[in-house]
PDB file of C-alpha atoms in Angstrom:
ATOM      1  CA  UNK V   1     -12.722 -27.309  10.818  1.00  0.00           C
ATOM      2  CA  UNK V   2     -11.426 -30.160   8.529  1.00  0.00           C
ATOM      3  CA  UNK V   3     -13.727 -31.099   5.723  1.00  0.00           C
ATOM      4  CA  UNK V   4     -13.552 -33.939   3.252  1.00  0.00           C
ATOM      5  CA  UNK V   5     -11.958 -33.411  -0.266  1.00  0.00           C
ATOM      6  CA  UNK V   6     -14.181 -33.910  -3.406  1.00  0.00           C
ATOM      7  CA  UNK V   7     -12.958 -36.618  -5.723  1.00  0.00           C
ATOM      8  CA  UNK V   8     -10.231 -35.533  -8.203  1.00  0.00           C
ATOM      9  CA  UNK V   9      -9.046 -32.666  -6.207  1.00  0.00           C
ATOM     10  CA  UNK V  10      -5.490 -33.952  -6.081  1.00  0.00           C
ATOM     11  CA  UNK V  11      -3.852 -30.429  -5.639  1.00  0.00           C
ATOM     12  CA  UNK V  12      -5.452 -30.064  -2.421  1.00  0.00           C
ATOM     13  CA  UNK V  13      -4.860 -31.613   0.971  1.00  0.00           C
ATOM     14  CA  UNK V  14      -5.995 -30.914   4.625  1.00  0.00           C
ATOM     15  CA  UNK V  15      -9.001 -28.806   3.609  1.00  0.00           C
ATOM     16  CA  UNK V  16     -10.479 -26.621   6.341  1.00  0.00           C
ATOM     17  CA  UNK V  17     -13.593 -24.497   6.531  1.00  0.00           C
ATOM     18  CA  UNK V  18     -12.873 -21.016   8.148  1.00  0.00           C
ATOM     19  CA  UNK V  19     -16.219 -19.361   8.107  1.00  0.00           C
ATOM     20  CA  UNK V  20     -19.628 -20.574   8.744  1.00  0.00           C
ATOM     21  CA  UNK V  21     -22.844 -18.878   7.441  1.00  0.00           C
ATOM     22  CA  UNK V  22     -23.610 -15.634   5.356  1.00  0.00           C
ATOM     23  CA  UNK V  23     -21.759 -14.788   2.317  1.00  0.00           C
ATOM     24  CA  UNK V  24     -17.905 -14.678   2.848  1.00  0.00           C
ATOM     25  CA  UNK V  25     -15.609 -14.040  -0.352  1.00  0.00           C
ATOM     26  CA  UNK V  26     -12.531 -12.418  -1.700  1.00  0.00           C
ATOM     27  CA  UNK V  27     -10.131 -13.732   1.089  1.00  0.00           C
ATOM     28  CA  UNK V  28      -6.520 -12.563   0.511  1.00  0.00           C
ATOM     29  CA  UNK V  29      -3.495 -13.359   2.488  1.00  0.00           C
ATOM     30  CA  UNK V  30      -1.378 -10.881   4.404  1.00  0.00           C
ATOM     31  CA  UNK V  31       2.248 -10.667   3.511  1.00  0.00           C
ATOM     32  CA  UNK V  32       3.223 -12.731   6.435  1.00  0.00           C
ATOM     33  CA  UNK V  33       0.765 -15.513   5.310  1.00  0.00           C
ATOM     34  CA  UNK V  34      -0.695 -15.458   8.846  1.00  0.00           C
ATOM     35  CA  UNK V  35      -3.852 -13.500   8.295  1.00  0.00           C
ATOM     36  CA  UNK V  36      -6.687 -13.093   5.669  1.00  0.00           C
ATOM     37  CA  UNK V  37      -8.656 -10.009   4.906  1.00  0.00           C
ATOM     38  CA  UNK V  38     -12.133 -10.786   3.201  1.00  0.00           C
ATOM     39  CA  UNK V  39     -15.586  -9.423   2.564  1.00  0.00           C
ATOM     40  CA  UNK V  40     -18.526 -10.754   4.775  1.00  0.00           C
ATOM     41  CA  UNK V  41     -22.185 -10.384   4.632  1.00  0.00           C
ATOM     42  CA  UNK V  42     -23.597 -11.763   7.795  1.00  0.00           C
ATOM     43  CA  UNK V  43     -26.795 -13.020   6.343  1.00  0.00           C
ATOM     44  CA  UNK V  44     -27.173 -14.325   2.712  1.00  0.00           C
ATOM     45  CA  UNK V  45     -30.414 -12.222   2.205  1.00  0.00           C
ATOM     46  CA  UNK V  46     -29.712  -9.067   4.264  1.00  0.00           C
ATOM     47  CA  UNK V  47     -27.072  -6.478   4.837  1.00  0.00           C
ATOM     48  CA  UNK V  48     -23.965  -5.387   2.966  1.00  0.00           C
ATOM     49  CA  UNK V  49     -20.589  -6.775   2.494  1.00  0.00           C
ATOM     50  CA  UNK V  50     -18.063  -5.437   5.279  1.00  0.00           C
ATOM     51  CA  UNK V  51     -14.383  -5.990   5.471  1.00  0.00           C
ATOM     52  CA  UNK V  52     -13.206  -8.602   8.145  1.00  0.00           C
ATOM     53  CA  UNK V  53      -9.762  -9.924   9.107  1.00  0.00           C
ATOM     54  CA  UNK V  54      -9.102 -13.344  10.672  1.00  0.00           C
ATOM     55  CA  UNK V  55      -6.114 -15.668  11.152  1.00  0.00           C
ATOM     56  CA  UNK V  56      -5.544 -18.458   8.706  1.00  0.00           C
ATOM     57  CA  UNK V  57      -6.909 -21.008  11.160  1.00  0.00           C
ATOM     58  CA  UNK V  58     -10.263 -19.033  11.421  1.00  0.00           C
ATOM     59  CA  UNK V  59      -9.524 -17.514  14.698  1.00  0.00           C
ATOM     60  CA  UNK V  60      -9.510 -13.754  15.535  1.00  0.00           C
ATOM     61  CA  UNK V  61     -12.360 -12.775  13.327  1.00  0.00           C
ATOM     62  CA  UNK V  62     -13.102  -9.028  13.620  1.00  0.00           C
ATOM     63  CA  UNK V  63     -14.698  -6.342  11.449  1.00  0.00           C
ATOM     64  CA  UNK V  64     -12.288  -3.631  10.247  1.00  0.00           C
ATOM     65  CA  UNK V  65     -14.575  -1.458   8.139  1.00  0.00           C
ATOM     66  CA  UNK V  66     -17.382   1.087   9.549  1.00  0.00           C
ATOM     67  CA  UNK V  67     -20.348  -1.074   8.984  1.00  0.00           C
ATOM     68  CA  UNK V  68     -21.875   1.531   6.709  1.00  0.00           C
ATOM     69  CA  UNK V  69     -22.452   1.287   2.914  1.00  0.00           C
ATOM     70  CA  UNK V  70     -21.006  -1.705   0.926  1.00  0.00           C
ATOM     71  CA  UNK V  71     -17.325  -2.530   0.844  1.00  0.00           C
ATOM     72  CA  UNK V  72     -15.090  -4.720  -1.420  1.00  0.00           C
ATOM     73  CA  UNK V  73     -11.770  -5.911  -2.374  1.00  0.00           C
ATOM     74  CA  UNK V  74      -9.638  -5.600   0.766  1.00  0.00           C
ATOM     75  CA  UNK V  75      -5.977  -6.244   0.621  1.00  0.00           C
ATOM     76  CA  UNK V  76      -2.994  -5.858   3.207  1.00  0.00           C
ATOM     77  CA  UNK V  77       0.023  -3.642   2.572  1.00  0.00           C
ATOM     78  CA  UNK V  78       2.869  -1.707   4.396  1.00  0.00           C
ATOM     79  CA  UNK V  79       4.147  -5.115   6.020  1.00  0.00           C
ATOM     80  CA  UNK V  80       0.600  -5.787   7.302  1.00  0.00           C
ATOM     81  CA  UNK V  81       0.322  -2.621   9.164  1.00  0.00           C
ATOM     82  CA  UNK V  82      -2.294  -1.246   6.881  1.00  0.00           C
ATOM     83  CA  UNK V  83      -5.175  -2.355   4.594  1.00  0.00           C
ATOM     84  CA  UNK V  84      -6.817  -1.075   1.359  1.00  0.00           C
ATOM     85  CA  UNK V  85     -10.522  -1.541   0.442  1.00  0.00           C
ATOM     86  CA  UNK V  86     -13.281   0.188  -1.486  1.00  0.00           C
ATOM     87  CA  UNK V  87     -16.459   1.533   0.021  1.00  0.00           C
ATOM     88  CA  UNK V  88     -19.674   3.387  -0.779  1.00  0.00           C
ATOM     89  CA  UNK V  89     -20.289   4.581   2.661  1.00  0.00           C
ATOM     90  CA  UNK V  90     -19.567   8.331   1.861  1.00  0.00           C
ATOM     91  CA  UNK V  91     -21.902   8.340  -1.094  1.00  0.00           C
ATOM     92  CA  UNK V  92     -24.574   6.771   1.069  1.00  0.00           C
ATOM     93  CA  UNK V  93     -24.268   4.948   4.419  1.00  0.00           C
ATOM     94  CA  UNK V  94     -27.249   2.612   3.401  1.00  0.00           C
ATOM     95  CA  UNK V  95     -26.827  -0.592   1.362  1.00  0.00           C
ATOM     96  CA  UNK V  96     -26.980   0.142  -2.228  1.00  0.00           C
ATOM     97  CA  UNK V  97     -30.077  -1.064  -4.034  1.00  0.00           C
ATOM     98  CA  UNK V  98     -29.766  -4.521  -5.882  1.00  0.00           C
ATOM     99  CA  UNK V  99     -29.610  -4.197  -9.571  1.00  0.00           C
ATOM    100  CA  UNK V 100     -32.459  -4.710 -11.999  1.00  0.00           C
ATOM    101  CA  UNK V 101     -32.245  -8.350 -12.964  1.00  0.00           C
ATOM    102  CA  UNK V 102     -34.845  -7.926 -15.726  1.00  0.00           C
ATOM    103  CA  UNK V 103     -31.757  -6.781 -17.724  1.00  0.00           C
ATOM    104  CA  UNK V 104     -30.354 -10.190 -17.347  1.00  0.00           C
ATOM    105  CA  UNK V 105     -27.422 -11.185 -14.897  1.00  0.00           C
ATOM    106  CA  UNK V 106     -25.657  -7.925 -14.313  1.00  0.00           C
ATOM    107  CA  UNK V 107     -23.156  -6.562 -11.767  1.00  0.00           C
ATOM    108  CA  UNK V 108     -23.556  -3.083 -10.215  1.00  0.00           C
ATOM    109  CA  UNK V 109     -20.938  -0.514 -10.713  1.00  0.00           C
ATOM    110  CA  UNK V 110     -21.530   1.430  -7.711  1.00  0.00           C
ATOM    111  CA  UNK V 111     -20.127   4.686  -6.211  1.00  0.00           C
ATOM    112  CA  UNK V 112     -16.925   3.225  -4.699  1.00  0.00           C
ATOM    113  CA  UNK V 113     -13.862   5.093  -3.520  1.00  0.00           C
ATOM    114  CA  UNK V 114     -10.680   3.519  -2.441  1.00  0.00           C
ATOM    115  CA  UNK V 115      -9.583   3.961   1.340  1.00  0.00           C
ATOM    116  CA  UNK V 116      -6.466   2.993   3.354  1.00  0.00           C
ATOM    117  CA  UNK V 117      -6.727   2.237   7.181  1.00  0.00           C
ATOM    118  CA  UNK V 118      -4.597   0.786   9.864  1.00  0.00           C
ATOM    119  CA  UNK V 119      -4.939  -3.054  10.031  1.00  0.00           C
ATOM    120  CA  UNK V 120      -7.468  -2.544  12.983  1.00  0.00           C
ATOM    121  CA  UNK V 121      -9.737  -0.021  10.743  1.00  0.00           C
ATOM    122  CA  UNK V 122      -8.512   2.994  12.376  1.00  0.00           C
ATOM    123  CA  UNK V 123      -6.812   5.951  10.645  1.00  0.00           C
ATOM    124  CA  UNK V 124      -9.097   5.972   7.654  1.00  0.00           C
ATOM    125  CA  UNK V 125      -7.649   7.731   4.707  1.00  0.00           C
ATOM    126  CA  UNK V 126      -9.288   8.392   1.197  1.00  0.00           C
ATOM    127  CA  UNK V 127      -7.179   7.557  -1.689  1.00  0.00           C
ATOM    128  CA  UNK V 128      -9.623   8.519  -4.686  1.00  0.00           C
ATOM    129  CA  UNK V 129     -12.348  11.184  -4.885  1.00  0.00           C
ATOM    130  CA  UNK V 130     -13.812  11.212  -8.395  1.00  0.00           C
ATOM    131  CA  UNK V 131     -17.427   9.908  -7.870  1.00  0.00           C
ATOM    132  CA  UNK V 132     -16.661   6.930 -10.233  1.00  0.00           C
ATOM    133  CA  UNK V 133     -16.383   3.321  -9.614  1.00  0.00           C
ATOM    134  CA  UNK V 134     -12.924   2.703  -8.035  1.00  0.00           C
ATOM    135  CA  UNK V 135     -12.602  -0.941  -6.747  1.00  0.00           C
ATOM    136  CA  UNK V 136     -10.998  -4.409  -7.612  1.00  0.00           C
ATOM    137  CA  UNK V 137      -7.684  -3.110  -5.713  1.00  0.00           C
ATOM    138  CA  UNK V 138      -4.569  -5.159  -5.196  1.00  0.00           C
ATOM    139  CA  UNK V 139      -1.057  -4.281  -4.604  1.00  0.00           C
ATOM    140  CA  UNK V 140       2.502  -4.858  -6.189  1.00  0.00           C
ATOM    141  CA  UNK V 141       4.813  -7.324  -4.382  1.00  0.00           C
ATOM    142  CA  UNK V 142       7.270  -4.246  -3.466  1.00  0.00           C
ATOM    143  CA  UNK V 143       4.236  -2.476  -1.799  1.00  0.00           C
ATOM    144  CA  UNK V 144       4.674   0.586  -3.847  1.00  0.00           C
ATOM    145  CA  UNK V 145       1.849   0.439  -6.621  1.00  0.00           C
ATOM    146  CA  UNK V 146      -1.860  -0.231  -6.396  1.00  0.00           C
ATOM    147  CA  UNK V 147      -3.680  -1.639  -9.434  1.00  0.00           C
ATOM    148  CA  UNK V 148      -7.342  -1.009  -9.655  1.00  0.00           C
ATOM    149  CA  UNK V 149     -10.436  -0.707 -11.908  1.00  0.00           C
ATOM    150  CA  UNK V 150     -12.202   2.593 -12.394  1.00  0.00           C
ATOM    151  CA  UNK V 151     -14.756   4.250 -14.619  1.00  0.00           C
ATOM    152  CA  UNK V 152     -12.944   7.819 -14.179  1.00  0.00           C
ATOM    153  CA  UNK V 153     -12.546   8.101 -17.913  1.00  0.00           C
ATOM    154  CA  UNK V 154     -15.894   6.566 -18.767  1.00  0.00           C
ATOM    155  CA  UNK V 155     -14.973   3.066 -19.355  1.00  0.00           C
ATOM    156  CA  UNK V 156     -14.044   0.171 -16.958  1.00  0.00           C
ATOM    157  CA  UNK V 157     -10.208   0.321 -17.285  1.00  0.00           C
ATOM    158  CA  UNK V 158      -7.307  -0.624 -15.184  1.00  0.00           C
ATOM    159  CA  UNK V 159      -5.177   2.039 -13.589  1.00  0.00           C
ATOM    160  CA  UNK V 160      -2.114   2.070 -11.163  1.00  0.00           C
ATOM    161  CA  UNK V 161      -1.252   4.545  -8.493  1.00  0.00           C
ATOM    162  CA  UNK V 162       1.096   5.007  -5.632  1.00  0.00           C
ATOM    163  CA  UNK V 163      -0.124   3.779  -2.212  1.00  0.00           C
ATOM    164  CA  UNK V 164      -0.782   7.485  -1.218  1.00  0.00           C
ATOM    165  CA  UNK V 165      -3.243   8.030  -4.271  1.00  0.00           C
ATOM    166  CA  UNK V 166      -0.585   9.922  -6.321  1.00  0.00           C
ATOM    167  CA  UNK V 167       0.726   9.467  -9.985  1.00  0.00           C
ATOM    168  CA  UNK V 168      -2.435   7.757 -11.368  1.00  0.00           C
ATOM    169  CA  UNK V 169      -1.623   5.968 -14.710  1.00  0.00           C
ATOM    170  CA  UNK V 170      -3.951   4.273 -17.133  1.00  0.00           C
ATOM    171  CA  UNK V 171      -2.915   0.753 -17.945  1.00  0.00           C
ATOM    172  CA  UNK V 172      -5.594  -0.483 -20.540  1.00  0.00           C
ATOM    173  CA  UNK V 173      -7.057   1.291 -23.501  1.00  0.00           C
ATOM    174  CA  UNK V 174      -9.624  -1.002 -25.099  1.00  0.00           C
ATOM    175  CA  UNK V 175     -13.382  -0.446 -24.841  1.00  0.00           C
ATOM    176  CA  UNK V 176     -14.926  -3.016 -22.454  1.00  0.00           C
ATOM    177  CA  UNK V 177     -14.572  -4.391 -19.021  1.00  0.00           C
ATOM    178  CA  UNK V 178     -10.987  -4.727 -17.542  1.00  0.00           C
ATOM    179  CA  UNK V 179     -10.916  -5.832 -13.893  1.00  0.00           C
ATOM    180  CA  UNK V 180      -9.807  -7.893 -11.048  1.00  0.00           C
ATOM    181  CA  UNK V 181      -6.090  -7.580 -11.773  1.00  0.00           C
ATOM    182  CA  UNK V 182      -3.092  -8.992  -9.828  1.00  0.00           C
ATOM    183  CA  UNK V 183       0.542  -8.611 -10.223  1.00  0.00           C
ATOM    184  CA  UNK V 184       2.966 -11.503 -10.442  1.00  0.00           C
ATOM    185  CA  UNK V 185       5.179 -12.185  -7.600  1.00  0.00           C
ATOM    186  CA  UNK V 186       7.988 -10.398  -9.272  1.00  0.00           C
ATOM    187  CA  UNK V 187       6.016  -7.479 -10.091  1.00  0.00           C
ATOM    188  CA  UNK V 188       6.700  -7.649 -13.844  1.00  0.00           C
ATOM    189  CA  UNK V 189       3.453  -8.824 -15.159  1.00  0.00           C
ATOM    190  CA  UNK V 190      -0.279  -8.365 -14.462  1.00  0.00           C
ATOM    191  CA  UNK V 191      -3.195 -10.743 -15.097  1.00  0.00           C
ATOM    192  CA  UNK V 192      -6.840  -9.675 -15.238  1.00  0.00           C
ATOM    193  CA  UNK V 193     -10.404 -10.525 -16.522  1.00  0.00           C
ATOM    194  CA  UNK V 194     -11.742  -8.748 -19.562  1.00  0.00           C
ATOM    195  CA  UNK V 195     -14.836  -8.628 -21.709  1.00  0.00           C
ATOM    196  CA  UNK V 196     -14.666  -6.744 -24.902  1.00  0.00           C
ATOM    197  CA  UNK V 197     -17.538  -6.149 -27.202  1.00  0.00           C
ATOM    198  CA  UNK V 198     -17.188  -8.152 -30.364  1.00  0.00           C
ATOM    199  CA  UNK V 199     -20.060  -6.587 -32.477  1.00  0.00           C
ATOM    200  CA  UNK V 200     -21.898  -3.202 -32.756  1.00  0.00           C
ATOM    201  CA  UNK V 201     -24.886  -4.774 -30.944  1.00  0.00           C
ATOM    202  CA  UNK V 202     -22.470  -5.969 -28.007  1.00  0.00           C
ATOM    203  CA  UNK V 203     -21.059  -2.436 -27.844  1.00  0.00           C
ATOM    204  CA  UNK V 204     -24.266  -0.781 -27.594  1.00  0.00           C
ATOM    205  CA  UNK V 205     -25.457  -3.109 -24.901  1.00  0.00           C
ATOM    206  CA  UNK V 206     -22.301  -2.623 -22.903  1.00  0.00           C
ATOM    207  CA  UNK V 207     -22.364   1.155 -23.186  1.00  0.00           C
ATOM    208  CA  UNK V 208     -26.013   1.397 -22.363  1.00  0.00           C
ATOM    209  CA  UNK V 209     -25.520  -0.559 -19.214  1.00  0.00           C
ATOM    210  CA  UNK V 210     -22.534   1.295 -18.265  1.00  0.00           C
ATOM    211  CA  UNK V 211     -24.561   4.557 -18.210  1.00  0.00           C
ATOM    212  CA  UNK V 212     -26.713   2.845 -15.725  1.00  0.00           C
ATOM    213  CA  UNK V 213     -23.557   1.752 -13.753  1.00  0.00           C
ATOM    214  CA  UNK V 214     -24.097  -1.914 -14.572  1.00  0.00           C
ATOM    215  CA  UNK V 215     -21.958  -4.378 -16.459  1.00  0.00           C
ATOM    216  CA  UNK V 216     -22.915  -7.871 -17.824  1.00  0.00           C
ATOM    217  CA  UNK V 217     -20.145 -10.363 -16.763  1.00  0.00           C
ATOM    218  CA  UNK V 218     -21.229 -13.519 -18.531  1.00  0.00           C
ATOM    219  CA  UNK V 219     -18.439 -13.633 -21.032  1.00  0.00           C
ATOM    220  CA  UNK V 220     -14.974 -13.008 -19.448  1.00  0.00           C
ATOM    221  CA  UNK V 221     -11.518 -14.296 -20.629  1.00  0.00           C
ATOM    222  CA  UNK V 222      -8.183 -13.796 -18.932  1.00  0.00           C
ATOM    223  CA  UNK V 223      -5.580 -11.598 -20.275  1.00  0.00           C
ATOM    224  CA  UNK V 224      -1.921 -11.075 -19.207  1.00  0.00           C
ATOM    225  CA  UNK V 225       0.493  -8.138 -19.898  1.00  0.00           C
ATOM    226  CA  UNK V 226       3.610  -6.399 -18.622  1.00  0.00           C
ATOM    227  CA  UNK V 227       2.957  -4.289 -15.495  1.00  0.00           C
ATOM    228  CA  UNK V 228       2.631  -1.154 -17.513  1.00  0.00           C
ATOM    229  CA  UNK V 229      -0.112  -2.763 -19.829  1.00  0.00           C
ATOM    230  CA  UNK V 230       2.376  -3.363 -22.791  1.00  0.00           C
ATOM    231  CA  UNK V 231       2.517  -6.522 -24.670  1.00  0.00           C
ATOM    232  CA  UNK V 232      -1.059  -7.584 -23.531  1.00  0.00           C
ATOM    233  CA  UNK V 233      -2.279 -10.940 -24.853  1.00  0.00           C
ATOM    234  CA  UNK V 234      -5.182 -13.111 -24.370  1.00  0.00           C
ATOM    235  CA  UNK V 235      -4.500 -16.007 -21.963  1.00  0.00           C
ATOM    236  CA  UNK V 236      -7.879 -18.063 -22.307  1.00  0.00           C
ATOM    237  CA  UNK V 237     -10.410 -18.625 -25.038  1.00  0.00           C
ATOM    238  CA  UNK V 238     -12.549 -20.907 -23.015  1.00  0.00           C
ATOM    239  CA  UNK V 239     -15.939 -19.310 -23.182  1.00  0.00           C
ATOM    240  CA  UNK V 240     -18.244 -18.513 -20.353  1.00  0.00           C
ATOM    241  CA  UNK V 241     -17.110 -16.515 -17.335  1.00  0.00           C
ATOM    242  CA  UNK V 242     -13.310 -16.885 -16.319  1.00  0.00           C
ATOM    243  CA  UNK V 243     -12.216 -14.488 -13.513  1.00  0.00           C
ATOM    244  CA  UNK V 244     -10.242 -14.105 -10.291  1.00  0.00           C
ATOM    245  CA  UNK V 245      -6.818 -15.126 -11.778  1.00  0.00           C
ATOM    246  CA  UNK V 246      -3.838 -15.225  -9.445  1.00  0.00           C
ATOM    247  CA  UNK V 247      -0.327 -16.119 -10.203  1.00  0.00           C
ATOM    248  CA  UNK V 248       1.452 -19.043  -8.455  1.00  0.00           C
ATOM    249  CA  UNK V 249       4.529 -17.631  -6.617  1.00  0.00           C
ATOM    250  CA  UNK V 250       6.612 -19.509  -9.246  1.00  0.00           C
ATOM    251  CA  UNK V 251       5.362 -17.052 -11.812  1.00  0.00           C
ATOM    252  CA  UNK V 252       4.751 -19.958 -14.354  1.00  0.00           C
ATOM    253  CA  UNK V 253       1.118 -20.811 -13.674  1.00  0.00           C
ATOM    254  CA  UNK V 254      -2.178 -19.000 -12.869  1.00  0.00           C
ATOM    255  CA  UNK V 255      -5.078 -20.218 -10.921  1.00  0.00           C
ATOM    256  CA  UNK V 256      -8.619 -18.943 -11.737  1.00  0.00           C
ATOM    257  CA  UNK V 257     -12.337 -19.686 -11.507  1.00  0.00           C
ATOM    258  CA  UNK V 258     -14.352 -20.673 -14.590  1.00  0.00           C
ATOM    259  CA  UNK V 259     -17.766 -22.006 -15.640  1.00  0.00           C
ATOM    260  CA  UNK V 260     -16.577 -22.842 -19.125  1.00  0.00           C
ATOM    261  CA  UNK V 261     -17.681 -26.399 -18.912  1.00  0.00           C
ATOM    262  CA  UNK V 262     -21.424 -25.240 -18.492  1.00  0.00           C
ATOM    263  CA  UNK V 263     -21.415 -21.354 -19.424  1.00  0.00           C
ATOM    264  CA  UNK V 264     -25.099 -21.049 -18.538  1.00  0.00           C
ATOM    265  CA  UNK V 265     -24.763 -22.596 -15.207  1.00  0.00           C
ATOM    266  CA  UNK V 266     -23.504 -21.403 -11.728  1.00  0.00           C
ATOM    267  CA  UNK V 267     -21.006 -24.352 -11.377  1.00  0.00           C
ATOM    268  CA  UNK V 268     -17.840 -22.568 -11.041  1.00  0.00           C
ATOM    269  CA  UNK V 269     -14.494 -24.524 -10.376  1.00  0.00           C
ATOM    270  CA  UNK V 270     -10.915 -23.670  -9.943  1.00  0.00           C
ATOM    271  CA  UNK V 271      -8.524 -24.198 -12.798  1.00  0.00           C
ATOM    272  CA  UNK V 272      -4.704 -23.962 -13.330  1.00  0.00           C
ATOM    273  CA  UNK V 273      -3.131 -22.826 -16.544  1.00  0.00           C
ATOM    274  CA  UNK V 274       0.478 -21.996 -17.594  1.00  0.00           C
ATOM    275  CA  UNK V 275       1.293 -18.378 -18.400  1.00  0.00           C
ATOM    276  CA  UNK V 276       1.569 -19.318 -22.084  1.00  0.00           C
ATOM    277  CA  UNK V 277      -2.008 -20.534 -22.046  1.00  0.00           C
ATOM    278  CA  UNK V 278      -1.151 -24.390 -22.236  1.00  0.00           C
ATOM    279  CA  UNK V 279      -1.703 -26.934 -19.778  1.00  0.00           C
ATOM    280  CA  UNK V 280      -5.292 -26.273 -18.569  1.00  0.00           C
ATOM    281  CA  UNK V 281      -5.894 -28.364 -15.365  1.00  0.00           C
ATOM    282  CA  UNK V 282      -8.936 -28.627 -13.121  1.00  0.00           C
ATOM    283  CA  UNK V 283      -8.367 -28.030  -9.412  1.00  0.00           C
ATOM    284  CA  UNK V 284     -11.796 -28.318  -7.698  1.00  0.00           C
ATOM    285  CA  UNK V 285     -14.622 -30.538  -8.573  1.00  0.00           C
ATOM    286  CA  UNK V 286     -17.690 -29.382  -6.638  1.00  0.00           C
ATOM    287  CA  UNK V 287     -21.316 -29.278  -7.807  1.00  0.00           C
ATOM    288  CA  UNK V 288     -21.550 -25.506  -6.846  1.00  0.00           C
ATOM    289  CA  UNK V 289     -19.436 -22.517  -6.767  1.00  0.00           C
ATOM    290  CA  UNK V 290     -15.688 -22.272  -6.084  1.00  0.00           C
ATOM    291  CA  UNK V 291     -14.015 -19.044  -6.781  1.00  0.00           C
ATOM    292  CA  UNK V 292     -11.589 -16.087  -5.744  1.00  0.00           C
ATOM    293  CA  UNK V 293      -8.569 -18.220  -5.300  1.00  0.00           C
ATOM    294  CA  UNK V 294      -5.214 -17.002  -3.927  1.00  0.00           C
ATOM    295  CA  UNK V 295      -1.855 -18.684  -3.093  1.00  0.00           C
ATOM    296  CA  UNK V 296      -0.161 -17.942   0.175  1.00  0.00           C
ATOM    297  CA  UNK V 297       3.174 -16.004  -0.396  1.00  0.00           C
ATOM    298  CA  UNK V 298       5.184 -19.219  -0.079  1.00  0.00           C
ATOM    299  CA  UNK V 299       2.952 -21.118  -2.399  1.00  0.00           C
ATOM    300  CA  UNK V 300       2.273 -23.761   0.219  1.00  0.00           C
ATOM    301  CA  UNK V 301      -1.441 -23.041   0.756  1.00  0.00           C
ATOM    302  CA  UNK V 302      -4.509 -21.848  -1.461  1.00  0.00           C
ATOM    303  CA  UNK V 303      -7.525 -20.097   0.021  1.00  0.00           C
ATOM    304  CA  UNK V 304     -10.822 -19.787  -1.913  1.00  0.00           C
ATOM    305  CA  UNK V 305     -14.416 -19.165  -1.383  1.00  0.00           C
ATOM    306  CA  UNK V 306     -17.119 -21.970  -2.029  1.00  0.00           C
ATOM    307  CA  UNK V 307     -20.742 -23.064  -1.713  1.00  0.00           C
ATOM    308  CA  UNK V 308     -19.576 -26.488  -0.521  1.00  0.00           C
ATOM    309  CA  UNK V 309     -21.076 -27.740   2.674  1.00  0.00           C
ATOM    310  CA  UNK V 310     -23.374 -24.860   3.130  1.00  0.00           C
ATOM    311  CA  UNK V 311     -26.289 -25.154   5.556  1.00  0.00           C
ATOM    312  CA  UNK V 312     -28.561 -22.732   3.535  1.00  0.00           C
ATOM    313  CA  UNK V 313     -29.128 -21.814  -0.043  1.00  0.00           C
ATOM    314  CA  UNK V 314     -26.497 -19.465  -1.372  1.00  0.00           C
ATOM    315  CA  UNK V 315     -24.250 -19.761   1.609  1.00  0.00           C
ATOM    316  CA  UNK V 316     -20.627 -19.123   0.710  1.00  0.00           C
ATOM    317  CA  UNK V 317     -17.683 -19.679   3.027  1.00  0.00           C
ATOM    318  CA  UNK V 318     -13.946 -19.388   3.048  1.00  0.00           C
ATOM    319  CA  UNK V 319     -11.721 -22.586   2.747  1.00  0.00           C
ATOM    320  CA  UNK V 320      -8.090 -23.134   2.894  1.00  0.00           C
ATOM    321  CA  UNK V 321      -5.999 -26.131   1.971  1.00  0.00           C
ATOM    322  CA  UNK V 322      -2.305 -27.264   1.713  1.00  0.00           C
ATOM    323  CA  UNK V 323      -1.211 -27.043  -1.979  1.00  0.00           C
ATOM    324  CA  UNK V 324       0.061 -30.202  -3.703  1.00  0.00           C
ATOM    325  CA  UNK V 325       2.186 -29.648  -6.772  1.00  0.00           C
TER     326      UNK V 325
END
């Protein structure tokens, strides 16, 4: 359904709302650019995220995960014949308990393993089996390597592995949270979000939460490196929470979500930045949440999740727009 632009959203045109109701997020394009895989919670207040697939016009919506446990981070591969996602269903088929927010705003680091399936959800195969947190999974453009976040070594680090789960290699080494990584379109670089403790107090807080399978994501900056983790460098120093970075297919720019203009608030917008850290530019201008952006493979469209035009509090939907350079 076509919806109006907000003032100042000059990079967007022909905005369409693809989902209606519940929580919908992390929508990622298929290699063909014709489909999206995303996580959906049917009700804002009940149930768990499951993996769904739909066409980029919003038609053909169907669930492709089992309906048990919680799932996250779906991605197409093998020329769109297969999908990847993480799930807790084998640890416990029930929804995981919500985190204790008396500790502040924290994210749960649940018992997720990574799975592969056919695009219709059949032929489920388990790729990790370590009892740790294994999630935030995306794929190299040649379809050969998975990059993901795991606590298998006791910290939240980035790893890569083959699509069959073999040849696991650790990419990051620094104490702190490394997550949400994506490859550049040529496969030579990666970009991710990171939060590294700056003081002894920060370190103690981080490690204490990690022992409880929690992380505090209120301070995140973007980092960029070669695909093997070498030449890592900080891309943003904005303050607040900067996350969900994704390379434009031209390899020169990165789109991401941030609340740096009001770090205590939930008003996240999308921003664009060059790979050298210059040229910061605001893309969306909504009073609530805009996040999880991804460009289509040809760079002509962008998809993201937003609270805009929600009919109930907290509702998050998937939107797609033509991209204007």
